[in-house]
Amino acid sequence: MLTVEGLTKYFHTQSGTVHSVDGVSLTVSRGETLGLVGESGCGKTTTGRTIIRLYEPDKGCIIFDGHDITHMNQRELLPFRKRIQMIFQDPYASLNPRMTAGDIIREPMIVHHVPKDEHTDRVNHLLKLVGLNTEQAGRYPHEFSGGQRQRIGIARALAAEPEMIICDEPISALDVSIQAQIVNMLEDLQKSLGLTYLFIAHDLSMVRHISTRVAVMYLGSIVEIAGSDELYTNPLHPYTVSLLSSVPIPDPEKSSQRKIIPLKGEIPSAINPPSGCKFHTRCPNAKPECKTITQILQDKGNNHLCACPFV
Amino acid sequence: MMTEEILRVENLRTTFTTSAGEVKAVEGVSFTVNRGEVLGIAGESGSGKSATMLSIMGLLGDAGRISYDSLSFMGENLTPESVKSIRGDKIAMIFQDPMTSLNPVLSVGYQLEEALRRHKWQGNIHGRVAEMMTRVGIVPADERMRQYPHEFSGGQRQRLMIAMSILCSPELLIADEPTTALDVTVQAQILGLLREIRKDTGMSMILITHDLGVIAGESDRVIVMYGGRIMEEGTSREIFGSPSHPYTRGLLHSLPKADGKRERLIPIEGQPPDLLNPPEGCPFVKRCNEAMRICLRRKPEALTLSETHKYSCWKGAEESC
Ligand SMILES: Nc1ncnc2c1ncn2[C@@H]1O[C@H](COP(=O)(O)OP(=O)(O)OP(=O)(O)O)[C@@H](O)[C@H]1O
Ligand SMILES: Nc1ncnc2c1ncn2[C@@H]1O[C@H](COP(=O)(O)OP(=O)(O)OP(=O)(O)O)[C@@H](O)[C@H]1O
Ligand code: SF4
Ligand SMILES: [Mg+2]
Ligand SMILES: [Mg+2]
């Protein structure tokens, strides 16, 4: 469904060039969920935004359903904009405060020329689909809770009838009890509408739950991709190993038994990322060669790709 | 080990006056903290966790009013006046957002030294600050003291806050979501650091977080709050091993299975209560799948399951009679 090859996005700022996304390659098959995890600032949002061409890629290509959309102009892009939608990270900032929930959900229908007489029915249908009621269509974003706002964002993404949705931290801002509601809803929608997801998140246990495969990102590059259970039970890259060991376990007994493998130092700046394997400055297994190797994902068997040549 | 109680709170109530009406943020909360222990406080956003701590510390500001039956720290009654002298000294607090707690235009060294001066620290102020910065891994301390908050990462700023909070060797540290804004790897560093400090000093800690994994890993005892009240209280093992309140059970069911089994999650349906118009009976009644008619009308009393394990629910009360 989606193939991204060597995707690169740099931002030129006053303090220097930020290597936000640096040669990211990944594929997402139709109907699956690819999880994308990694520390704050590693480039997850930028990857998502570049894939849907909100940012212009500097290098690499984006193939959606067999079409190379990397260099398409806005007009050529329009049909693809309809087919891939994004749910944005912040449910508070991503909804226009002066528009009602109904208008927010209606907007993509106008952009994508859905016949006007169908709008109201479809808005009502979408509201019900995401667990809101139709009377709430006239209310403004501030009159909804965080979880409800996230549902409006999802309804807006669904309004264009997309085939794929890039979900950027759709649950991070929500209470635990509400997170499960949204995750179940995303799973139900995937089943009933045949959706494909790229699911970006911090919460590694939720990512395991929802994803078919998971990609781990560090400083703009993907260091490991594998099937969800394979990655969590058999992590190979030293960064993934450390990351997974740090995930809190909601069980006091198990929590006291496991061993956290701490990362030394701080995450380096994306303005001057380390040479070779970008993780070498913090890697517990680093060797002198790590400073000069080229980071490429290698298949270690079982469709398990890892960028560290020494595992 | 003998348990020595250092903080006691009985029947605390906190009300905010807002343009929309009275918000009953805390409604009859009671608990104790023993020496050397970690008390974890979990609960929905808006359930009154921060308001409880700010009330105890006398930091509510003008909008809030409090009342209580008893409030004491190390055997002495806490009054709005007496709490001022021990705040930042015997009881320290770390807030959720380190950026709002550090002044952006002053060097961090100055701010830490100022904190010591405020508490009339007898001894080498510069040396003490350097020692504590080194303790939290911000090195070389002498150099880094001259830097400003924006020159530190989020994790480093949180470590600076920890350094500041332990300057005067507090007996009790109240940490309000100390790692919520941080990545899991940095979170693990910070929690590990706090654990070491506790081991060295015997300090007690109240740890507020919505992350049940963090609560499970760090706490000796746990309080679960909802709608301004304590729903359940117990040792970490009791809460996670035999959760008894429907809200606690609901929270634990909402989480993905730790073993990776992809079973459908069981969310708590509905939305948190509106504290402007709280339900007459149990605050959880609208979302509880075990609710009975009495739950709508009357607030449940606390039921005792063990010396340490209590919960407030009509369900258990009905069953036991
Ligand atoms: N518009 C921009 N201009 C300049 N730099 C940017 C811009 N957007 C992102 N960056 C930088 O690119 C890097 C990657 O940011 P990005 O938002 O993609 O990270 P992320 O993985 O989504 O992080 P988080 O988990 O915090 O959302 C960061 O160093 C960030 O500061
Ligand atoms: N200064 C204030 N003025 C008015 N209402 C307030 C004030 N501070 C808190 N509240 C209200 O009191 C209730 C409890 O808030 P509190 O900050 O204690 O929640 P919390 O449990 O700490 O939540 P969170 O997990 O989001 O930090 C909320 O309904 C909140 O809106
Ligand atoms: S190359 Fe070195 S630093 Fe990179 S992943 Fe492998 S061991 Fe770690
Ligand atoms: Mg992001
Ligand atoms: Mg709070």
XYZ file of C-alpha atoms and ligand atoms in Angstrom:
704
model
C 0.000 0.000 0.000
C 2.716 2.445 1.044
C 6.426 2.220 0.328
C 8.822 4.868 1.546
C 12.396 4.702 0.341
C 15.281 6.752 1.739
C 12.964 9.541 2.875
C 14.913 12.562 4.075
C 13.700 15.847 5.525
C 16.025 18.512 6.881
C 14.932 21.799 8.415
C 17.183 24.801 8.002
C 17.081 26.846 11.194
C 19.168 29.650 12.662
C 21.171 27.243 14.759
C 21.857 24.899 11.847
C 20.357 22.156 9.719
C 18.125 19.797 11.683
C 18.378 16.237 10.346
C 14.814 15.394 11.349
C 14.268 12.469 8.989
C 17.377 10.897 7.561
C 16.882 8.115 5.049
C 13.756 6.408 6.353
C 12.573 3.323 4.437
C 9.465 1.399 5.344
C 6.506 -0.402 3.840
C 2.948 -0.704 5.061
C 0.713 -3.424 3.600
C -2.974 -2.973 3.015
C -5.042 -3.601 6.147
C -2.107 -3.728 8.542
C -0.964 -1.400 11.301
C 2.664 -0.360 11.361
C 3.641 1.111 14.724
C 6.312 3.825 14.777
C 8.016 4.439 18.109
C 11.016 6.347 19.413
C 12.004 9.140 21.742
C 10.646 12.655 21.540
C 12.282 14.550 18.687
C 13.436 11.454 16.795
C 11.372 12.486 13.756
C 8.117 10.500 13.959
C 5.777 13.416 13.282
C 8.038 14.787 10.562
C 8.036 11.359 8.882
C 4.232 11.280 8.943
C 3.877 14.822 7.683
C 6.400 14.286 4.900
C 4.636 11.111 3.763
C 1.415 13.037 3.233
C 3.443 15.827 1.629
C 2.673 18.481 4.247
C 6.445 18.867 4.131
C 8.438 18.610 0.911
C 10.897 15.724 1.095
C 14.544 16.558 0.427
C 15.414 13.076 -0.795
C 13.825 9.694 -1.249
C 10.488 8.639 -2.644
C 6.967 7.933 -1.480
C 4.991 5.331 -3.412
C 1.322 5.051 -2.564
C -0.621 2.192 -4.098
C 1.826 1.994 -7.002
C 1.906 5.742 -7.676
C 5.005 7.800 -7.018
C 3.603 10.830 -5.180
C 6.974 12.305 -4.194
C 6.983 15.121 -6.714
C 3.312 15.475 -7.618
C 1.917 18.999 -7.660
C -1.056 19.968 -5.522
C -3.603 19.209 -8.241
C -2.190 15.766 -8.981
C -1.977 15.138 -5.260
C -5.614 15.877 -4.481
C -6.981 12.356 -5.063
C -4.195 10.960 -2.860
C -4.912 13.518 -0.120
C -8.323 11.919 0.045
C -6.893 8.430 0.282
C -4.337 9.084 3.068
C -5.445 11.137 6.032
C -3.677 12.112 9.231
C -4.918 12.377 12.809
C -2.810 15.028 14.480
C -0.845 14.773 17.699
C -2.573 17.457 19.722
C -6.362 17.186 20.007
C -6.414 20.655 21.566
C -4.544 22.528 18.860
C -5.595 20.671 15.739
C -9.277 21.622 15.750
C -10.324 25.117 14.710
C -11.882 26.626 17.867
C -14.288 28.764 15.853
C -15.827 25.880 13.913
C -18.485 23.551 15.252
C -17.775 19.831 15.423
C -20.137 19.321 12.503
C -18.360 21.893 10.334
C -14.966 20.428 11.181
C -16.115 17.006 10.004
C -17.833 18.498 6.939
C -14.739 20.376 5.732
C -12.972 17.441 4.004
C -16.238 16.666 2.183
C -16.203 20.142 0.677
C -12.524 19.834 -0.285
C -13.147 16.469 -1.916
C -16.369 17.500 -3.670
C -18.801 15.212 -1.902
C -22.314 16.161 -3.142
C -23.737 18.743 -0.782
C -27.019 16.986 -0.086
C -25.105 14.063 1.405
C -23.122 16.140 3.918
C -25.512 16.188 6.840
C -26.241 12.486 6.668
C -22.584 11.688 6.463
C -21.664 13.983 9.359
C -24.312 12.318 11.486
C -23.138 8.891 10.450
C -19.511 9.735 11.303
C -20.448 11.216 14.667
C -22.195 7.973 15.569
C -19.327 5.932 14.190
C -16.867 7.588 16.586
C -19.223 7.327 19.544
C -20.551 10.888 19.704
C -24.173 11.790 19.317
C -25.635 13.811 16.506
C -26.907 16.583 18.801
C -23.262 17.401 19.535
C -22.645 18.530 15.941
C -23.409 22.146 16.817
C -20.961 22.342 19.696
C -17.509 23.914 19.621
C -14.250 22.085 20.418
C -13.834 23.660 23.870
C -17.156 22.177 24.898
C -15.771 18.656 24.487
C -13.409 16.608 26.659
C -9.975 15.595 25.370
C -11.189 12.142 24.405
C -14.200 13.549 22.605
C -12.000 16.013 20.732
C -9.800 13.149 19.626
C -12.955 11.454 18.305
C -13.809 14.565 16.300
C -10.301 14.476 14.803
C -10.850 10.843 13.854
C -14.262 11.592 12.345
C -12.676 14.395 10.302
C -10.005 11.998 9.021
C -12.692 9.439 8.128
C -14.863 12.031 6.348
C -12.723 11.821 3.220
C -13.221 8.021 3.207
C -9.496 7.329 3.252
C -7.834 3.964 2.797
C -4.945 4.808 5.061
C -4.675 6.936 8.206
C -1.493 8.193 9.795
C -2.366 8.363 13.488
C 0.110 10.679 15.242
C -0.072 9.964 18.973
C -3.859 9.677 18.927
C -4.086 8.660 22.584
C -1.111 10.247 24.336
C -3.026 13.199 25.748
C -5.829 11.051 27.141
C -6.614 9.324 30.427
C -5.960 5.608 30.625
C -9.662 4.850 30.847
C -10.354 6.832 27.666
C -7.334 5.511 25.747
C -8.825 2.040 25.621
C -12.062 3.472 24.181
C -10.177 5.140 21.307
C -7.934 2.150 20.620
C -10.940 -0.189 20.433
C -12.666 2.234 18.112
C -9.641 2.451 15.803
C -9.503 -1.356 15.716
C -13.222 -1.648 14.948
C -12.976 0.946 12.176
C -10.011 -0.856 10.707
C -11.997 -4.082 10.533
C -15.205 -2.618 9.183
C -13.659 -0.174 6.703
C -10.515 -2.118 5.806
C -8.231 0.737 6.892
C -4.452 0.725 6.941
C -2.711 2.554 9.781
C 0.655 4.070 10.481
C 0.388 4.387 14.248
C 2.848 6.785 15.883
C 3.060 6.595 19.675
C 5.099 6.863 22.841
C 3.272 4.197 24.761
C 5.128 1.054 23.804
C 2.695 -1.397 25.363
C -0.233 0.137 23.491
C 1.786 0.048 20.251
C 2.405 -3.655 20.743
C -1.283 -4.193 21.267
C -2.445 -2.370 18.155
C 0.352 -3.021 15.631
C 1.017 -5.858 13.219
C 4.620 -4.711 12.830
C 6.630 -2.072 14.681
C 9.422 0.261 13.507
C 11.798 1.821 16.033
C 13.273 5.207 15.209
C 16.346 6.912 16.653
C 17.575 10.367 15.615
C 15.848 10.422 12.250
C 16.597 6.837 11.203
C 14.839 3.537 11.609
C 17.030 1.141 13.547
C 14.766 -1.899 13.671
C 11.526 -3.218 12.161
C 9.875 -6.538 12.967
C 6.550 -8.174 13.613
C 5.092 -6.823 16.815
C 5.513 -9.947 18.977
C 8.899 -10.714 17.437
C 10.170 -7.213 18.243
C 8.933 -7.230 21.820
C 10.088 -10.748 22.663
C 13.318 -10.713 20.685
C 14.589 -7.150 20.275
C 17.963 -7.084 18.509
C 19.141 -3.505 18.229
C 20.826 -2.277 21.440
C 18.602 0.815 21.382
C 15.398 -1.212 21.183
C 16.638 -3.476 23.969
C 17.200 -0.516 26.242
C 13.957 1.199 25.228
C 11.838 -1.876 25.935
C 13.587 -2.523 29.238
C 12.524 0.963 30.372
C 8.797 0.512 29.782
C 7.048 0.514 33.166
C 5.112 -2.683 33.917
C 1.820 -2.291 35.788
C 2.568 -5.281 37.990
C 4.684 -4.832 41.121
C 6.041 -8.398 41.105
C 7.156 -8.439 37.477
C 8.389 -4.895 37.786
C 10.719 -5.764 40.662
C 12.122 -8.770 38.818
C 13.103 -7.200 35.541
C 16.302 -5.372 34.820
C 16.390 -1.937 33.238
C 19.280 -1.391 30.842
C 19.874 2.335 31.270
C 21.056 4.499 28.407
C 24.064 6.616 29.217
C 24.181 10.294 28.371
C 21.718 12.403 26.504
C 20.166 12.048 23.099
C 22.545 13.910 20.717
C 21.357 16.947 18.806
C 19.701 16.360 15.437
C 21.707 19.330 14.154
C 25.011 17.500 14.419
C 24.072 13.841 14.593
C 26.902 11.390 15.306
C 28.628 9.783 12.331
C 28.286 6.120 11.439
C 25.691 4.450 13.619
C 23.969 7.403 15.243
C 23.497 5.377 18.414
C 27.215 4.760 18.964
C 27.598 7.570 21.520
C 25.200 5.798 23.890
C 25.400 2.172 22.863
C 26.535 -0.274 25.551
C 28.065 -2.525 22.847
C 29.734 0.182 20.753
C 32.982 -0.721 19.005
C 35.406 1.599 17.213
C 33.932 0.599 13.816
C 30.512 1.910 14.847
C 31.705 5.463 14.190
C 32.223 4.783 10.509
C 29.715 2.108 9.456
C 26.803 2.951 7.181
C 23.497 2.421 8.909
C 21.422 0.071 6.744
C 18.597 -2.222 7.744
C 19.630 -5.846 7.295
C 17.281 -8.808 7.371
C 18.234 -10.988 10.322
C 15.656 -13.635 9.381
C 11.978 -13.864 10.199
C 11.388 -10.495 8.473
C 13.276 -8.913 11.306
C 15.266 -5.930 10.042
C 17.954 -4.358 12.184
C 20.510 -1.626 11.481
C 23.186 -2.917 13.846
C 25.619 -5.200 12.028
C 26.927 -6.692 15.273
C 23.834 -8.567 16.454
C 10.394 -2.545 60.733
C 8.510 -0.088 62.921
C 6.330 2.223 60.906
C 6.628 5.833 61.885
C 3.979 8.125 60.542
C 5.284 11.420 59.221
C 2.264 12.930 57.473
C -1.366 12.623 58.479
C -4.272 14.138 56.568
C -7.833 13.730 57.809
C -10.968 14.674 55.943
C -9.424 17.244 53.651
C -11.839 19.279 51.521
C -10.846 21.764 48.853
C -13.258 23.983 46.975
C -12.496 26.358 44.133
C -14.770 29.266 43.357
C -14.981 29.729 39.609
C -17.195 31.848 37.373
C -19.196 28.720 36.581
C -19.726 27.835 40.241
C -18.135 25.922 43.094
C -15.756 23.132 42.119
C -15.428 20.534 44.856
C -11.962 19.365 43.855
C -11.188 17.375 47.020
C -13.973 15.831 49.077
C -12.992 14.256 52.346
C -9.579 12.793 51.605
C -7.649 11.097 54.422
C -4.309 9.303 54.314
C -0.974 8.919 56.045
C 2.607 8.623 54.864
C 5.138 6.590 56.824
C 8.836 7.235 57.093
C 10.812 5.929 54.149
C 7.818 4.784 52.155
C 6.537 5.740 48.736
C 2.853 6.508 48.525
C 1.646 6.416 44.926
C -1.422 8.423 43.924
C -3.210 7.403 40.747
C -6.381 8.682 39.173
C -8.110 10.323 36.258
C -7.128 13.799 35.115
C -9.056 16.267 37.269
C -9.608 13.789 40.104
C -7.977 16.143 42.618
C -4.477 14.699 42.948
C -2.630 17.996 42.536
C -5.254 19.948 44.464
C -4.776 17.599 47.441
C -1.028 18.200 47.523
C -1.263 21.946 46.917
C -3.793 22.162 49.758
C -1.439 20.421 52.158
C 1.449 22.644 51.100
C -0.596 25.841 51.431
C -0.031 26.650 47.760
C -3.591 26.865 46.494
C -3.755 30.577 45.912
C -6.793 32.760 46.364
C -9.273 30.709 44.358
C -9.166 27.740 46.720
C -10.571 27.176 50.204
C -9.716 24.208 52.356
C -10.998 22.542 55.494
C -9.850 19.466 57.381
C -10.216 17.642 60.665
C -6.508 17.203 61.111
C -3.313 17.907 59.243
C 0.000 17.094 60.843
C 3.601 16.577 59.829
C 6.040 14.752 62.102
C 3.667 15.119 65.009
C 3.153 18.886 64.656
C -0.027 20.494 63.388
C 0.380 22.115 60.035
C -1.060 25.594 59.809
C -0.852 27.960 56.846
C 1.925 29.744 58.779
C 3.905 26.741 59.951
C 3.841 25.098 56.537
C 5.663 28.084 55.065
C 8.722 27.451 57.165
C 8.992 23.763 56.306
C 8.078 24.052 52.645
C 11.132 23.462 50.479
C 12.960 22.462 53.628
C 11.423 19.455 55.386
C 8.780 18.918 52.710
C 9.813 19.552 49.127
C 7.792 19.382 45.972
C 8.596 18.742 42.302
C 6.058 19.888 39.760
C 4.941 18.412 36.504
C 6.439 21.038 34.251
C 10.035 21.914 35.160
C 10.026 24.855 32.758
C 7.440 26.701 34.816
C 9.364 26.086 38.030
C 12.694 27.442 36.816
C 13.148 31.114 36.035
C 14.364 31.394 32.428
C 16.419 34.548 32.956
C 18.464 33.411 35.965
C 21.335 30.938 35.883
C 20.448 27.585 37.421
C 23.281 27.891 39.926
C 21.903 31.188 41.176
C 18.433 29.709 41.518
C 19.631 26.720 43.494
C 21.812 28.866 45.756
C 18.887 31.213 46.309
C 16.785 28.271 47.450
C 19.372 27.470 50.102
C 19.640 31.092 51.224
C 15.883 31.240 51.598
C 16.089 28.353 54.005
C 19.001 29.958 55.853
C 21.355 27.132 55.032
C 24.317 27.122 57.405
C 27.415 26.152 55.517
C 28.991 26.360 52.095
C 26.132 27.241 49.785
C 28.067 26.945 46.542
C 29.554 23.643 47.626
C 26.163 22.217 48.568
C 24.652 23.171 45.205
C 27.599 21.665 43.340
C 27.297 18.502 45.409
C 23.597 18.086 44.635
C 24.027 18.858 40.937
C 26.724 16.232 40.770
C 24.432 13.882 42.675
C 21.822 14.141 39.899
C 24.444 13.775 37.180
C 24.641 17.357 35.910
C 28.396 17.683 35.560
C 30.804 19.441 35.622
C 28.672 21.199 38.209
C 30.793 24.339 38.514
C 30.456 25.046 34.814
C 26.857 24.045 34.417
C 25.778 26.242 37.341
C 26.457 29.250 35.131
C 24.047 28.051 32.436
C 20.410 29.027 31.945
C 17.389 26.667 31.920
C 17.031 26.657 28.122
C 20.527 25.191 27.833
C 19.318 21.957 29.446
C 17.222 19.151 27.985
C 13.821 18.266 29.467
C 15.313 15.370 31.407
C 18.176 17.511 32.703
C 15.765 20.233 33.826
C 13.796 17.636 35.722
C 17.034 16.457 37.338
C 17.799 20.072 38.288
C 14.385 20.227 39.945
C 15.251 17.094 41.873
C 18.585 18.621 42.890
C 16.753 21.724 44.073
C 14.185 19.716 45.988
C 16.746 17.662 47.903
C 19.081 20.564 48.741
C 17.817 20.772 52.296
C 17.524 16.989 52.776
C 13.728 16.915 53.054
C 11.907 14.250 55.055
C 9.164 14.099 52.440
C 9.265 14.726 48.719
C 5.998 15.298 46.877
C 6.567 14.548 43.206
C 3.637 15.554 40.997
C 3.963 13.754 37.651
C 7.758 14.098 37.762
C 8.307 12.106 34.569
C 5.111 12.529 32.577
C 6.662 14.837 29.998
C 9.725 12.627 29.545
C 10.638 9.671 27.349
C 10.626 6.226 28.903
C 14.414 5.962 28.858
C 14.795 9.320 30.603
C 11.921 8.418 32.917
C 13.794 5.280 33.935
C 16.890 7.393 34.733
C 14.903 9.862 36.839
C 12.997 7.193 38.754
C 16.254 5.325 39.355
C 17.852 8.504 40.658
C 14.959 9.154 43.045
C 15.205 5.553 44.245
C 18.931 5.958 45.023
C 18.312 9.202 46.868
C 15.635 7.537 48.970
C 17.954 4.679 49.783
C 20.711 7.070 50.881
C 18.552 9.411 52.928
C 15.477 7.465 54.041
C 13.286 10.212 52.567
C 9.586 9.454 52.078
C 7.860 10.250 48.814
C 4.383 10.911 47.514
C 4.402 10.051 43.824
C 1.516 11.352 41.737
C 1.189 9.900 38.277
C -1.438 8.624 35.898
C 0.995 5.941 34.702
C 0.014 2.738 36.478
C 3.276 1.121 35.399
C 5.266 3.792 37.226
C 3.019 3.438 40.288
C 3.498 -0.329 40.323
C 7.263 -0.042 40.008
C 7.847 2.592 42.665
C 5.131 2.540 45.318
C 4.847 0.698 48.606
C 1.257 1.803 49.030
C -1.207 3.224 46.526
C -4.219 5.543 46.650
C -6.636 5.593 43.721
C -8.637 8.824 43.376
C -11.734 9.626 41.368
C -13.903 12.733 41.439
C -12.120 14.240 44.440
C -12.391 11.118 46.602
C -10.294 8.106 47.472
C -11.830 5.059 45.811
C -9.321 2.500 46.990
C -6.208 2.337 49.092
C -3.810 -0.526 49.687
C -0.315 -1.859 49.344
C 0.970 -2.021 45.816
C 0.401 -5.774 45.848
C -3.167 -5.422 47.066
C -4.053 -2.802 44.481
C -2.513 -4.605 41.522
C -3.065 -8.154 42.766
C -6.611 -7.880 44.114
C -8.119 -4.588 42.960
C -11.526 -4.271 44.578
C -13.118 -1.011 43.513
C -14.812 -1.168 40.096
C -12.848 1.922 39.039
C -9.490 0.387 39.951
C -10.490 -2.818 38.218
C -11.643 -0.837 35.195
C -8.346 1.026 35.021
C -6.327 -2.171 35.094
C -8.551 -3.778 32.465
C -8.069 -0.776 30.171
C -4.376 -1.602 29.839
C -3.012 -3.911 27.157
C -1.998 -7.338 28.472
C 1.622 -7.344 29.604
C 2.262 -10.694 27.914
C 1.328 -9.211 24.538
C -1.864 -11.252 24.095
C -3.975 -9.228 21.723
C -7.225 -9.428 23.616
C -9.697 -6.640 23.110
C -9.219 -3.902 25.701
C -12.015 -3.325 28.158
C -12.375 0.440 28.517
C -14.316 2.310 31.167
C -17.142 3.758 29.100
C -18.323 7.342 29.502
C -16.596 10.485 30.693
C -15.231 11.666 34.068
C -17.771 13.450 36.274
C -18.397 17.158 36.045
C -17.199 18.469 39.395
C -19.500 21.467 39.101
C -22.437 19.069 39.279
C -21.083 16.005 41.011
C -23.349 12.978 41.324
C -25.119 12.793 44.656
C -23.948 9.277 45.390
C -20.761 7.510 44.323
C -18.685 9.732 42.001
C -18.085 6.747 39.703
C -21.741 5.775 39.375
C -22.270 6.947 35.799
C -19.453 4.792 34.441
C -19.712 1.813 36.759
C -20.960 -1.437 35.305
C -21.828 -2.758 38.742
C -23.848 0.253 39.885
C -27.031 -0.313 41.892
C -29.830 2.058 42.754
C -28.351 3.054 46.097
C -25.106 4.160 44.378
C -27.001 7.023 42.762
C -28.326 8.368 46.029
C -25.803 7.799 48.775
C -22.055 7.963 49.050
C -20.535 4.625 50.015
C -18.499 4.266 53.222
C -15.003 2.808 53.220
C -14.894 -0.973 53.557
C -11.913 -2.639 55.162
C -10.399 -5.702 53.534
C -7.160 -5.778 55.528
C -5.229 -3.487 57.802
C -3.899 -1.740 54.729
C -6.554 -2.385 52.078
C -9.744 -0.285 51.947
C -12.213 0.689 49.281
C -15.425 2.692 49.003
C -18.180 0.901 47.130
C -21.757 -0.190 47.799
C -21.167 -3.437 45.998
C -18.986 -4.856 48.750
C -21.218 -3.399 51.450
C -24.246 -5.207 49.992
C -22.366 -8.475 49.726
C -21.052 -8.358 53.260
C -24.467 -7.893 54.863
N 9.047 22.867 11.365
C 10.223 22.554 11.917
N 11.272 23.405 11.840
C 12.462 23.081 12.391
N 12.711 21.933 13.065
C 11.706 21.070 13.188
C 10.408 21.325 12.635
N 9.598 20.282 12.916
C 10.350 19.420 13.624
N 11.609 19.879 13.797
C 12.710 19.194 14.474
O 12.837 17.922 13.875
C 13.106 16.934 14.859
C 12.035 15.864 14.783
O 10.800 16.413 15.251
P 9.452 15.591 15.252
O 8.373 16.515 15.684
O 9.288 14.888 13.978
O 9.728 14.535 16.399
P 8.742 13.450 17.038
O 9.462 12.163 16.957
O 7.398 13.557 16.459
O 8.734 13.908 18.563
P 7.541 13.869 19.657
O 7.550 12.469 20.180
O 8.037 14.826 20.696
O 6.291 14.275 18.979
C 13.201 17.649 16.173
O 14.555 17.919 16.440
C 12.439 18.930 15.930
O 12.905 19.944 16.766
N -6.989 27.123 40.532
C -8.116 26.465 40.220
N -9.277 27.109 40.015
C -10.405 26.455 39.725
N -10.502 25.121 39.602
C -9.378 24.413 39.779
C -8.131 25.037 40.091
N -7.186 24.070 40.203
C -7.816 22.905 39.970
N -9.135 23.103 39.714
C -10.129 22.059 39.446
O -10.073 21.112 40.491
C -10.213 19.789 39.999
C -9.045 18.945 40.424
O -7.893 19.420 39.781
P -6.452 18.801 40.008
O -5.488 19.728 39.370
O -6.247 18.477 41.426
O -6.550 17.441 39.172
P -5.452 16.311 38.996
O -5.994 15.070 39.593
O -4.134 16.793 39.493
O -5.456 16.149 37.415
P -4.258 15.971 36.360
O -3.993 14.504 36.314
O -4.869 16.455 35.077
O -3.101 16.793 36.814
C -10.361 19.930 38.496
O -11.727 19.885 38.179
C -9.801 21.282 38.200
O -10.414 21.835 37.050
S 26.696 -0.271 15.492
Fe 27.373 -0.031 17.478
S 26.239 1.556 18.171
Fe 25.298 0.996 16.415
S 23.914 -0.322 16.981
Fe 25.517 -1.557 16.598
S 26.566 -1.704 18.408
Fe 25.164 -0.139 18.639
Mg 5.535 14.020 17.241
Mg -2.325 17.301 38.471
